[in-house]
CSV table of C-alpha atoms in Angstrom, one decimal:
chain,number,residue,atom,x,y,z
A,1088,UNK,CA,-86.5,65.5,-63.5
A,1089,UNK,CA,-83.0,65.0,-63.2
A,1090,UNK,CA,-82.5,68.8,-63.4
A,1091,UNK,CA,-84.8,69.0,-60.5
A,1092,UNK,CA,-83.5,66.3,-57.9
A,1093,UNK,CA,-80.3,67.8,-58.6
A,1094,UNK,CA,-81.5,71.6,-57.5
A,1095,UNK,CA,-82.8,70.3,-54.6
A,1096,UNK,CA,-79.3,68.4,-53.3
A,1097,UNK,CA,-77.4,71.9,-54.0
A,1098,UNK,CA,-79.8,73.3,-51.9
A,1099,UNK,CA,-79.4,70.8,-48.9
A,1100,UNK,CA,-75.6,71.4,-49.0
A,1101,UNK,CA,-73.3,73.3,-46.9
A,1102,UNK,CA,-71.9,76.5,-48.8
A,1103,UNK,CA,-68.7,75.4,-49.7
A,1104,UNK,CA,-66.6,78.4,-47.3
A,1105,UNK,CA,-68.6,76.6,-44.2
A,1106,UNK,CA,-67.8,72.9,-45.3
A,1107,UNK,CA,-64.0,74.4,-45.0
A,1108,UNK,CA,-64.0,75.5,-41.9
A,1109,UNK,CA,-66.5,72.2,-40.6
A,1110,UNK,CA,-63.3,70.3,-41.6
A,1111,UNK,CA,-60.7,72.5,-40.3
A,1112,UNK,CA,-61.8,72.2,-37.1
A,1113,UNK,CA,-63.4,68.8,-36.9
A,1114,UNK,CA,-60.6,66.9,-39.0
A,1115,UNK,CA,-57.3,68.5,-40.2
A,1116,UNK,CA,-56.1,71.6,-41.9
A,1117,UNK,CA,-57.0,70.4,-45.4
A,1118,UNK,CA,-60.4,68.7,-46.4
A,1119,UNK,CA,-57.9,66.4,-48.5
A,1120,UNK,CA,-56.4,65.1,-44.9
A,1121,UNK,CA,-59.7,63.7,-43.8
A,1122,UNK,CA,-60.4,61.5,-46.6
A,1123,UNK,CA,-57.1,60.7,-46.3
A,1124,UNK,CA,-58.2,59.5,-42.8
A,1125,UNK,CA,-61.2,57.6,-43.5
A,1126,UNK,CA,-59.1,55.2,-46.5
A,1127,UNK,CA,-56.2,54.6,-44.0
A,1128,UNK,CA,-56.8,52.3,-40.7
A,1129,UNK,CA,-54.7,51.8,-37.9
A,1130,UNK,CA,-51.9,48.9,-38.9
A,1131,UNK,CA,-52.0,45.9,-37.0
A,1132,UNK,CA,-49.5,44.0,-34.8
A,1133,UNK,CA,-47.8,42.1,-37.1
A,1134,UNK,CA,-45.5,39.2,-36.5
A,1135,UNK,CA,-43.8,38.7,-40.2
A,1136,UNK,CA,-42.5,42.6,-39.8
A,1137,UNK,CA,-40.3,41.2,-36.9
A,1138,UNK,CA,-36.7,42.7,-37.0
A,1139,UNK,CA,-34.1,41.3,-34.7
A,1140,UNK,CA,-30.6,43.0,-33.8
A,1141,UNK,CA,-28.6,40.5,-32.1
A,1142,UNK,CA,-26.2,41.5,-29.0
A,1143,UNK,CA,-22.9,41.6,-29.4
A,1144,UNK,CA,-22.2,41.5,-26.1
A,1145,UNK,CA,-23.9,38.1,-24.5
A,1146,UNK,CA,-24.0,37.9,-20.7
A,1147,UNK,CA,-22.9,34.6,-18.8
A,1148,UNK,CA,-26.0,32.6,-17.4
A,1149,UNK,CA,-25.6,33.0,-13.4
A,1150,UNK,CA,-25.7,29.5,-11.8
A,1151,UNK,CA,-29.5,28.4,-10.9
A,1152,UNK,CA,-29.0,28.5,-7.1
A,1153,UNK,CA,-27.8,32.0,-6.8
A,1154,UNK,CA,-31.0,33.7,-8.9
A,1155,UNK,CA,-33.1,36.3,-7.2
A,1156,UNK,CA,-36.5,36.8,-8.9
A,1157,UNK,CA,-35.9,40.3,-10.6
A,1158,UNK,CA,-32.4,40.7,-10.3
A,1159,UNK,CA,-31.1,38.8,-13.9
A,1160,UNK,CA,-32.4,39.2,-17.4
A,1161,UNK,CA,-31.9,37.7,-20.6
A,1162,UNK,CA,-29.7,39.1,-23.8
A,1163,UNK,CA,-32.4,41.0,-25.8
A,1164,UNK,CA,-36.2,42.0,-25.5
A,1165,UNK,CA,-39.1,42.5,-27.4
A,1166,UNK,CA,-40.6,46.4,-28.3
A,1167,UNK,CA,-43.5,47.3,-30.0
A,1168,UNK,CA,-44.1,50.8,-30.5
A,1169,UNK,CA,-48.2,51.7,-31.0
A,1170,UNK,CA,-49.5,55.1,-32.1
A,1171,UNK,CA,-53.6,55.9,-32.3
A,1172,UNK,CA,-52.8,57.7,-36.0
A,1173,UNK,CA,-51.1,55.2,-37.5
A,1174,UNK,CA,-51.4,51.7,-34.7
A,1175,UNK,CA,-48.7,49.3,-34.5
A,1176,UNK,CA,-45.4,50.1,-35.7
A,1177,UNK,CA,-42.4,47.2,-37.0
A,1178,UNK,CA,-41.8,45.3,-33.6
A,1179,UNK,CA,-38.2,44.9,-32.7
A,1180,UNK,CA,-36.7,42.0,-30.6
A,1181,UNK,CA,-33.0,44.1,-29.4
A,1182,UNK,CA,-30.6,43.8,-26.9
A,1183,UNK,CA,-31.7,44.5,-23.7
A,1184,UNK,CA,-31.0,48.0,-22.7
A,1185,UNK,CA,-32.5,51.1,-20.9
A,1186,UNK,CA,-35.6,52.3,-22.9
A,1187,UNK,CA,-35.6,56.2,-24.4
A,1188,UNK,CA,-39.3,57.9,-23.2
A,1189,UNK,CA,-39.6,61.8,-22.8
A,1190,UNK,CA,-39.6,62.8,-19.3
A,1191,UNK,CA,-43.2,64.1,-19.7
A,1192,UNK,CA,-44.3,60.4,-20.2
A,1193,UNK,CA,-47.8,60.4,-18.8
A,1194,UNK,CA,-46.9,56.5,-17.4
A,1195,UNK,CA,-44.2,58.4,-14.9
A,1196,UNK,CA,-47.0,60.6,-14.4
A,1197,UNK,CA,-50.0,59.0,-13.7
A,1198,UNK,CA,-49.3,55.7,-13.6
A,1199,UNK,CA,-50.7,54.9,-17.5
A,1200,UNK,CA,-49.2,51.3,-17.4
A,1201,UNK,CA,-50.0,47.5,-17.0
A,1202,UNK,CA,-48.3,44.7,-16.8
A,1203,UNK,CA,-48.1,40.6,-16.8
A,1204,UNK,CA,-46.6,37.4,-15.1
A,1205,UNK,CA,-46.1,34.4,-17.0
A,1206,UNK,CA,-43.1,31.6,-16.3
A,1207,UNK,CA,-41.7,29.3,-19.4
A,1208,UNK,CA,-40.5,26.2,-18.7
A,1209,UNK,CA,-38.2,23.7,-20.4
A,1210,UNK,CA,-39.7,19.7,-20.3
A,1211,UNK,CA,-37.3,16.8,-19.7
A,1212,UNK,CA,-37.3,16.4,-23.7
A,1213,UNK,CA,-35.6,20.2,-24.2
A,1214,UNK,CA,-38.8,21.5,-25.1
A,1215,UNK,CA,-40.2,24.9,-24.2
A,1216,UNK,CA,-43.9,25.3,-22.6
A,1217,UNK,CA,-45.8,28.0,-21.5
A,1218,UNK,CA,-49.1,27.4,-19.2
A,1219,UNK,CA,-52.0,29.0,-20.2
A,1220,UNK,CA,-50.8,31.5,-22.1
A,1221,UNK,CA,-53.6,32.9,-23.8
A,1222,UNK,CA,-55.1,33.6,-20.1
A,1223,UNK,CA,-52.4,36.2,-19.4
A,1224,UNK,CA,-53.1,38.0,-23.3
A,1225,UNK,CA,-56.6,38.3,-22.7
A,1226,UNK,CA,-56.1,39.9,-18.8
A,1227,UNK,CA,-53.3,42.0,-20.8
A,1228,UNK,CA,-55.5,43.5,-23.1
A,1229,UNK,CA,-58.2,44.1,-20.1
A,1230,UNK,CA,-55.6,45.8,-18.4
A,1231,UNK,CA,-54.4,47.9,-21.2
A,1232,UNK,CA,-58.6,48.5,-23.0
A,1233,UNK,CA,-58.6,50.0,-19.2
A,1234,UNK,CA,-56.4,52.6,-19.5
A,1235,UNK,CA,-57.3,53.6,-22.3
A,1236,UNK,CA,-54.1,51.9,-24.7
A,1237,UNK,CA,-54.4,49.4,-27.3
A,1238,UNK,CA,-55.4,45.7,-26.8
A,1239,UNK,CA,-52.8,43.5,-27.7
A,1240,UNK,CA,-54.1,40.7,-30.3
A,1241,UNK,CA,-53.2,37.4,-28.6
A,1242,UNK,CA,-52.2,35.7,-31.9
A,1243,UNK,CA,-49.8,38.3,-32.9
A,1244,UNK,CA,-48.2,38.9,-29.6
A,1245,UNK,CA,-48.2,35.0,-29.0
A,1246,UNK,CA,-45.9,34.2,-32.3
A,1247,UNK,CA,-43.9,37.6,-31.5
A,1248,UNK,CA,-43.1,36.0,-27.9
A,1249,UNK,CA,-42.2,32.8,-29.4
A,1250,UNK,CA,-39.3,34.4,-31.5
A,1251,UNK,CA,-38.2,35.8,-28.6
A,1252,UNK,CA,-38.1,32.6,-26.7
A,1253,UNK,CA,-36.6,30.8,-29.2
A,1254,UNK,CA,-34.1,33.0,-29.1
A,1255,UNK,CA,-33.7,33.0,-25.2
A,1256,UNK,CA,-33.8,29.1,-24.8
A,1257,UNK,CA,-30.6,29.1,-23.4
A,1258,UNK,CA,-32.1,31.8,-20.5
A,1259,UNK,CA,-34.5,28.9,-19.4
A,1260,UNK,CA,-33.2,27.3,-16.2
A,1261,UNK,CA,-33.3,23.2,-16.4
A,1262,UNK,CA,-33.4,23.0,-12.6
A,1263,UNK,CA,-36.2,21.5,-11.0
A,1264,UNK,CA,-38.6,24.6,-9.8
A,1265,UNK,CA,-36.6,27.1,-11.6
A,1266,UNK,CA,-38.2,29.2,-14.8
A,1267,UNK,CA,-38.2,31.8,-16.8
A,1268,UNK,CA,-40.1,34.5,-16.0
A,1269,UNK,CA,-41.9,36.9,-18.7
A,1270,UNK,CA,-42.8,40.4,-18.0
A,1271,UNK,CA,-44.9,41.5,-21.2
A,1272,UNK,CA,-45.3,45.5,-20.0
A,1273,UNK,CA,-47.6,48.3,-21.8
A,1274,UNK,CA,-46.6,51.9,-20.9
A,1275,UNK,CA,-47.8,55.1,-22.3
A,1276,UNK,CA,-45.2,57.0,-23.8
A,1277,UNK,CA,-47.5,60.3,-24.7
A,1278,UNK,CA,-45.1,63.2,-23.8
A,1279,UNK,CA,-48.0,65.9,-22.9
A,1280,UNK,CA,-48.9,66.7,-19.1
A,1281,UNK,CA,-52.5,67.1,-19.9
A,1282,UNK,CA,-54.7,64.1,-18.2
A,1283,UNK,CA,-56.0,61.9,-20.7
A,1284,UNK,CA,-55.7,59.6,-23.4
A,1285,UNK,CA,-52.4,58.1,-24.5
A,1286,UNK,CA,-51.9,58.8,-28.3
A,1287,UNK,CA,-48.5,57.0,-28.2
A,1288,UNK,CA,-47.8,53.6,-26.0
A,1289,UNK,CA,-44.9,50.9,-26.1
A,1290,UNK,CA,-45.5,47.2,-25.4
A,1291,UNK,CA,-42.5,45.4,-24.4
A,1292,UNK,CA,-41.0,41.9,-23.2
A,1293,UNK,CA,-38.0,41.2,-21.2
A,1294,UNK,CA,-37.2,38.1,-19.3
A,1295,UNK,CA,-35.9,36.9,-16.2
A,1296,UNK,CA,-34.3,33.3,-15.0
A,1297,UNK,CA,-35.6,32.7,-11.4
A,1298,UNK,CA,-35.0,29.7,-9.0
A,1299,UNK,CA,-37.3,28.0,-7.0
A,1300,UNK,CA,-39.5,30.3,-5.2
A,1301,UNK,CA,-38.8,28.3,-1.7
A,1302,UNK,CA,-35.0,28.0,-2.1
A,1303,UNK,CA,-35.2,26.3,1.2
A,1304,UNK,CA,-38.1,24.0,0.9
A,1305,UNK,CA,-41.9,24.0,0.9
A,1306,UNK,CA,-42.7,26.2,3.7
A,1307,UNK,CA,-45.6,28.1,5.7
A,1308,UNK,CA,-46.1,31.9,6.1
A,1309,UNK,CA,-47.6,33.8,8.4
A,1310,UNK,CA,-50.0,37.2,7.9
A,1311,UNK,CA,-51.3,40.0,9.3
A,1312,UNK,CA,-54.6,42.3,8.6
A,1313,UNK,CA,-55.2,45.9,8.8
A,1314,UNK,CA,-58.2,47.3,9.2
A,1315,UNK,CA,-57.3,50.5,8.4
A,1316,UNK,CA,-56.1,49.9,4.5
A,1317,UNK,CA,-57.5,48.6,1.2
A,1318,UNK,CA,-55.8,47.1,-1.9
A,1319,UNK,CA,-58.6,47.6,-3.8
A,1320,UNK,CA,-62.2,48.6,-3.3
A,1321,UNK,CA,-66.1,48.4,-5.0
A,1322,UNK,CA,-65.9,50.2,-8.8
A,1323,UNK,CA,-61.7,51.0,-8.6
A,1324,UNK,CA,-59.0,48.8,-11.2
A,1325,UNK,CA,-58.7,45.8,-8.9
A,1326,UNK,CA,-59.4,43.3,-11.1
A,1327,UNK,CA,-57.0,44.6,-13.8
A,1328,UNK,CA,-53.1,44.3,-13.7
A,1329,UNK,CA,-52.1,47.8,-13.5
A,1330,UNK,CA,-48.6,49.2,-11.6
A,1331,UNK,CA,-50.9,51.7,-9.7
A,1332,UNK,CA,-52.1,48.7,-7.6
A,1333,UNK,CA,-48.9,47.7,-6.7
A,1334,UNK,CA,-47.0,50.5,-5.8
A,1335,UNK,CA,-49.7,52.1,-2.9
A,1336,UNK,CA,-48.7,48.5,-0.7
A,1337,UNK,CA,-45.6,48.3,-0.7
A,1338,UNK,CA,-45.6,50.8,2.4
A,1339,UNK,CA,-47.6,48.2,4.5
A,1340,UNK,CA,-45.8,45.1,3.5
A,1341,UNK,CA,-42.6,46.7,4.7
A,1342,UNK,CA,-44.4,47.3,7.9
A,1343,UNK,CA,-45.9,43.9,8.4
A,1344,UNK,CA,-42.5,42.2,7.5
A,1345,UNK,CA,-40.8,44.7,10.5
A,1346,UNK,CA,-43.7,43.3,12.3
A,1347,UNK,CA,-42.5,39.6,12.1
A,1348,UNK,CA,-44.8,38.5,8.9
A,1349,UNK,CA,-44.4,37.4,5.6
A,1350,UNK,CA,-47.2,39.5,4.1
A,1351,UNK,CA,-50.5,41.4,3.9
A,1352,UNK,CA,-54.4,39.8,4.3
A,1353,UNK,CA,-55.9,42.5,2.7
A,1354,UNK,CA,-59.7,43.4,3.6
A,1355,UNK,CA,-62.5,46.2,2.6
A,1356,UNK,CA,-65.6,46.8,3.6
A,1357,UNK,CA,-66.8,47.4,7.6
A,1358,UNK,CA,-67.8,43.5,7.6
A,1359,UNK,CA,-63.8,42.9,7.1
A,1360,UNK,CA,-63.9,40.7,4.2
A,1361,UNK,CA,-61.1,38.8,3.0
A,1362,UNK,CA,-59.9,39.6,-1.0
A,1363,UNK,CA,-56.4,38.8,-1.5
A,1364,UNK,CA,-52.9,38.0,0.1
A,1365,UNK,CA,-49.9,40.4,-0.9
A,1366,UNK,CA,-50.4,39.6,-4.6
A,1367,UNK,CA,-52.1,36.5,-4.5
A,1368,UNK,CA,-55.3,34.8,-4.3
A,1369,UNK,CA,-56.5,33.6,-1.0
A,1370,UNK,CA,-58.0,30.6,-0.2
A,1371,UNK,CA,-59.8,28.9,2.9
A,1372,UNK,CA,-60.6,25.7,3.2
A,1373,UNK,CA,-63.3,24.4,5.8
A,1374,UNK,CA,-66.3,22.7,7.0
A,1375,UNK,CA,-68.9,25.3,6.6
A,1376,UNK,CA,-71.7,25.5,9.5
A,1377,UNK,CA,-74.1,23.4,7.2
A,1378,UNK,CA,-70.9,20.3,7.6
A,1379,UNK,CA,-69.6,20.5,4.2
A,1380,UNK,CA,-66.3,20.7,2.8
A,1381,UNK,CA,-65.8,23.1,0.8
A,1382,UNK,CA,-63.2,25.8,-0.8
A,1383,UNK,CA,-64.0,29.2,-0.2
A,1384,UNK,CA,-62.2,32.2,-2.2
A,1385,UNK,CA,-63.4,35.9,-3.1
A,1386,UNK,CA,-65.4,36.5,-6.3
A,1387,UNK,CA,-64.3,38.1,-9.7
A,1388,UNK,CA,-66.4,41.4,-8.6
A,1389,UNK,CA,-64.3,43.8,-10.0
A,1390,UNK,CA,-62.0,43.8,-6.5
A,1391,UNK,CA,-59.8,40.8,-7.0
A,1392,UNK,CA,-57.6,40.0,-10.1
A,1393,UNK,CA,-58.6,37.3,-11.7
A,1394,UNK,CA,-55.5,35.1,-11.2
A,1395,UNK,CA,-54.7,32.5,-14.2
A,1396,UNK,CA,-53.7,30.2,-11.0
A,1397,UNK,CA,-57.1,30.7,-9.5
A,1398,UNK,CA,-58.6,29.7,-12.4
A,1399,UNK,CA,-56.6,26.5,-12.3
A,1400,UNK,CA,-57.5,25.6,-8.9
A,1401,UNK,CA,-61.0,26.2,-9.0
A,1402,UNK,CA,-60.8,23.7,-12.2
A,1403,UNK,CA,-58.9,21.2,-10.7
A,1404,UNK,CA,-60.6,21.3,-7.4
A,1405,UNK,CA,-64.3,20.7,-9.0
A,1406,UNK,CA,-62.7,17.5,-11.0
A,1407,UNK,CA,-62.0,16.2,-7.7
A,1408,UNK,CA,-65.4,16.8,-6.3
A,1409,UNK,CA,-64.7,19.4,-3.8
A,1410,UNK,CA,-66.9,21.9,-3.5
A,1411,UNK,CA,-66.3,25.6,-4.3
A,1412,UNK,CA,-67.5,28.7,-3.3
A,1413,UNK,CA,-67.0,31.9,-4.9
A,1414,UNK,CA,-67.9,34.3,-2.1
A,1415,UNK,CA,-66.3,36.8,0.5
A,1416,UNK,CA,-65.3,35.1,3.8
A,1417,UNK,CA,-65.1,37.9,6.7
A,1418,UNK,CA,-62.6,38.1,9.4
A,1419,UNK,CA,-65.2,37.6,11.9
A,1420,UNK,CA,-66.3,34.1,10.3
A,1421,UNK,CA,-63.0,33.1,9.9
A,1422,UNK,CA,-61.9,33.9,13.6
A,1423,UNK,CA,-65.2,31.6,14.6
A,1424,UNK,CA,-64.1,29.0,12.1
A,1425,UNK,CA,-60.9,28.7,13.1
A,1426,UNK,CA,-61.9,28.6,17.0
A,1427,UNK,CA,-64.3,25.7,16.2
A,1428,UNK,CA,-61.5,23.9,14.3
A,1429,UNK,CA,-63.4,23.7,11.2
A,1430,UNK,CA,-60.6,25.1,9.1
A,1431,UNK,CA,-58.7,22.1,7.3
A,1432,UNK,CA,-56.1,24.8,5.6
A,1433,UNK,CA,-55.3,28.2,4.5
A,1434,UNK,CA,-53.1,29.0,1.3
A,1435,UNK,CA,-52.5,32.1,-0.9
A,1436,UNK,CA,-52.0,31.2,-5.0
A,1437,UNK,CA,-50.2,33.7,-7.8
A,1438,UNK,CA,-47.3,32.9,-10.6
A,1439,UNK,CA,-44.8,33.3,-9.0
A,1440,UNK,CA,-45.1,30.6,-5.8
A,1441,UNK,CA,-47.9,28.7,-7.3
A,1442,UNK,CA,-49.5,28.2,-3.6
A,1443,UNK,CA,-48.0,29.2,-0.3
A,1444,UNK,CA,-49.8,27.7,2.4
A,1445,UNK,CA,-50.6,30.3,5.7
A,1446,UNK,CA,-49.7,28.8,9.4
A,1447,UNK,CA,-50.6,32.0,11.0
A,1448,UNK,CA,-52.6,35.0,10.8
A,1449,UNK,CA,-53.1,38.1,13.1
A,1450,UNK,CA,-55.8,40.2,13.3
A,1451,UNK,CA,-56.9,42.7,16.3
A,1452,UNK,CA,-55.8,40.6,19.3
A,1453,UNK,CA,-56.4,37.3,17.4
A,1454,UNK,CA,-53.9,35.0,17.0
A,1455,UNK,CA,-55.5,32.3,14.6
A,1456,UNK,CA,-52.9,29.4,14.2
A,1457,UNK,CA,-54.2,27.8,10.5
A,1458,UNK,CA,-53.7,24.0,10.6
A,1459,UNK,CA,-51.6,22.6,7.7
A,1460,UNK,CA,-51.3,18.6,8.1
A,1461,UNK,CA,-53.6,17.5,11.0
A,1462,UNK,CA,-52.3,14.1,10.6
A,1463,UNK,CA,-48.8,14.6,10.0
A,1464,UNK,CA,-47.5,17.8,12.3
A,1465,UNK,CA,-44.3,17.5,10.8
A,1466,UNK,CA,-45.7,18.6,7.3
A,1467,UNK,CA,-45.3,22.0,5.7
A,1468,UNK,CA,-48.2,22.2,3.9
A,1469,UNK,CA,-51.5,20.9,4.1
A,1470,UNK,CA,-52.9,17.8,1.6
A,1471,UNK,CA,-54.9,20.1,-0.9
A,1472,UNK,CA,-52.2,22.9,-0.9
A,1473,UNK,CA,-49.9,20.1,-1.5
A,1474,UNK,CA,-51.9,18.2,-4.1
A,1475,UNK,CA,-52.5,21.8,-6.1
A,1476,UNK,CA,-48.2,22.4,-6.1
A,1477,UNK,CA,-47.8,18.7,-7.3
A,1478,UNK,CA,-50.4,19.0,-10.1
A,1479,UNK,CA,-49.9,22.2,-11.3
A,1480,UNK,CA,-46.1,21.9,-11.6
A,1481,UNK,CA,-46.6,18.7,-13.2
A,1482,UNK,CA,-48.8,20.6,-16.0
A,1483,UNK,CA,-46.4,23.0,-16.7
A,1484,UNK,CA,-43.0,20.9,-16.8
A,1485,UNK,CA,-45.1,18.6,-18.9
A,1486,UNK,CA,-44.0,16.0,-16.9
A,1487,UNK,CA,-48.5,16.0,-16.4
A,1488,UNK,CA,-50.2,15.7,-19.8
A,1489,UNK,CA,-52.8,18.9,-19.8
A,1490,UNK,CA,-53.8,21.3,-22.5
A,1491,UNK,CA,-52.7,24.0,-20.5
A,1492,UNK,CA,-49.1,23.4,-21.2
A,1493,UNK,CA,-48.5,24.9,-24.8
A,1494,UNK,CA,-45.7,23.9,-26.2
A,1495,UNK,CA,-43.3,26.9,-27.9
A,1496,UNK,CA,-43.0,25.5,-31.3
């Protein structure tokens, strides 16, 4: 019998020359190689592998009030290296420095990168907070799963940016309104021209000290709208934070800034609705036609990005019982709103300024002056938009108590 069930299994099998080539061509050179392949897994970002060169060479801290966002960076950074054969390599925290990538890179090609924006903070007790961190590791992973590069694990990465900042403290500005801002970055570093996937990437960290981002006070901007250009439209990479949405606006915020405004209202569609403001979130906030309040900003359809300081005003806003509404506002609505003076306030929200409240906007031959205070005309910014800074900075200087502030221990 045994005989017998084993005749028949030789018979089902491939002849041995054929099983060769199957795994040749499906596998490796050598049979051995693919078994080889299925005991081995990718390795996984791993925090205790952490190696840290120190710089020699440690720059002086320019004074608070002279920062420019961008302009200043810390001592060292963080790299981790990622290949799909063998996954996370030893991350590194060196001295900050131009990074080595072959000139066939396909990031410098076709824009095979993503990228975050996240602030520390230090609280009147010398302690170092982030806000919502884990917010801006999920979005990085979306981002990168996008492309087609690893996701980052939000553990690992979180206790790999902690040694950084630890190590960086002294890169925090204790100014009021000043930060430390954090640009985790993911770039492929596959050195082929072809279009496709990335068998090599690099996730890195570098940091920046930046001042207030009103160095002259609180203060109203004003916008334009094209209808003519998109940031982002149904079924693109919107929602995710990728370079490649970046780069195409820079073109039109020049122009609207020779034009006398601060930046873009961006809209799609041929009813003209409303998604975002330069690189914020946009917000309106009105008496709809039914006579309620309410707080109206675009939905997470796959145009927007979801902003981590979105999230945190929608939250806020529904503890204090005002209503929100998660739906596209059109020009054409807001023009009529805004002529009927049911418009209470207008604001933008991101990182970087928290909220920036919008005095005017121009569209076609419309003027629309946004009110800020209505009882106070001497105000720069109206009550909520006010109330939201106020809060929100509170939370992450810890001066507000708040689960969102983490504390970097």
């Amino acid at each position: 019998s045994t005989q017998s069930t084993w005749e028949k299994r030789k018979s089902q099998m491939l002849p041995a020359p054929l099983l060769r080539c199957f795994l040749r061509r499906h596998f490796s050179a050598s049979p051995r190689c693919f078994f080889a392949t299925v005991a081995a897994s990718p390795a996984a970002l791993n925090p205790d592998l952490l190696k840290i060169t120190h710089s020699q060479t440690p720059k002086p801290i320019p004074p608070s009030q002279t920062l420019k966002f961008g302009h200043s960076f810390s001592d060292h950074m963080l790299l981790c290296p990622w290949t799909r054969s063998g996954g996370w390599e030893t991350p590194q925290i060196v001295p900050f420095g131009n990074l080595s990538i072959p000139p066939s890179a396909s990031s410098l090609h076709y824009s095979l990168q993503c990228f975050e924006g996240m602030k520390a903070y230090v609280d009147k007790n010398d302690r170092i907070r982030l806000f919502r961190p884990e917010m801006n590791f999920n979005r990085l992973s979306r981002s990168s799963a996008r492309l087609c590069m690893p996701e980052v694990d939000s553990r690992a990465f979180s206790s790999l940016l902690v040694s950084l900042l630890k190590l960086e403290k002294r890169w925090i500005p204790r100014e009021t309104d000043c930060s430390l801002y954090i640009r985790p970055t993911m770039i492929s570093t596959e050195m082929t021209l072809g279009v496709g996937v990335p068998n090599s990437c690099l996730l890195y960290v570098i940091l920046c000290p930046v001042g207030p981002y009103y160095p002259e006070g609180f203060k109203p901007v004003s916008l334009t709208a094209y209808d003519n250009v998109v940031r982002a439209s149904p079924g693109g990479t919107g929602a995710y934070k990728l370079g490649s949405n970046y780069g195409g606006t820079i073109a039109w915020q020049r122009k609207a800034m020779s034009e006398g405004f601060s930046q873009v209202l961006w809209l799609h569609g041929e009813e003209r609705f409303i998604s975002e403001v330069g690189t914020m979130n946009f917000f309106v906030f009105w008496e709809n036609k039914q006579g309620a309040t309410e707080l109206v900003t675009a939905p997470l359809d796959g145009i927007v990005l979801p902003g981590v300081t979105r999230d945190s005003i929608l939250q806020l806003c529904r503890e204090w019982g005002i209503k929100i509404t998660e739906r596209y506002c059109t020009m054409n609505e807001l023009v009529e709103a805004v002529e009927q003076n049911r418009v209470k306030e207008c604001f933008g929200a991101g990182t970087a300024a928290i909220v920036s409240p919008v005095k005017l906007i121009q569209w076609r031959d419309h003027k629309l002056q946004i009110p800020l205070d209505r009882s106070d005309p001497a105000r720069q910014s109206g009550p909520l938009t006010q109330r939201l800074k106020d809060t929100i900075t509170g939370i992450q200087y810890g001066n507000i108590p708040h689960e969102w502030s983490v504390l970097v221990e």
